[in-house]
C-alpha positions in Angstrom: 82.7 253.9 99.2 86.5 253.9 101.5 85.3 251.0 104.1 84.0 249.4 100.3 87.7 250.6 98.1 89.4 248.7 101.4 87.0 245.1 101.4 87.1 245.4 96.8 91.1 245.4 96.8 93.9 242.6 97.0 95.7 243.1 100.2 99.2 244.0 98.3 97.5 247.0 96.6 95.0 247.8 100.4 98.4 248.9 101.1 99.7 250.6 99.0 96.9 252.7 98.0 94.1 255.4 100.1 90.6 256.3 99.1 91.1 260.5 99.8 87.6 262.3 98.3 84.1 260.8 97.1 82.4 263.7 95.4 80.0 263.3 92.6 80.3 260.1 91.9 84.7 260.2 91.5 86.6 259.2 94.5 90.2 259.9 94.5 92.4 257.2 94.9 96.0 258.4 96.1 98.8 255.3 95.5 101.9 255.5 96.8 104.3 254.3 94.0 104.2 255.4 89.5 104.3 252.0 88.5 101.5 250.9 90.5 99.1 254.2 89.7 100.3 252.7 85.8 98.9 249.6 86.4 96.0 250.9 87.9 95.2 252.9 86.4 95.3 250.6 82.4 95.2 247.2 83.7 92.6 247.3 87.0 90.3 250.6 87.2 87.5 248.9 85.2 87.8 245.5 87.3 88.4 247.9 91.0 85.1 250.7 89.0 83.2 247.6 88.7 83.8 245.9 92.0 83.6 248.5 94.2 79.6 249.2 93.0 78.5 245.4 93.3 79.6 245.7 97.0 78.2 249.0 97.3 74.7 247.9 96.0 74.5 244.5 98.4 76.3 246.9 101.9 74.9 250.9 100.8 72.4 253.5 100.1 72.5 254.4 97.0 76.4 254.9 96.7 77.6 254.6 92.6 80.9 255.8 91.7 81.7 256.6 88.5 84.8 256.7 88.6 88.0 256.2 89.7 91.4 259.0 89.8 94.1 257.7 90.6 97.1 260.1 91.9 100.3 259.7 93.2 101.4 260.7 97.2 
């Protein structure tokens, strides 16, 4: 799932985020700034969730991300 995150997010976001945990369908991503966290949570969360699951369906065995949680570093 961590590799999938790095594949689907734009480089500018990838440099400022880091997936740290995946359990029970929940992916926790550490974000370096409050404004970026707000953008990801409010405007990009559903987009990245869909892209992650699409990527995982093609490259993984049965991993499904049910939600993404963003946290400040």
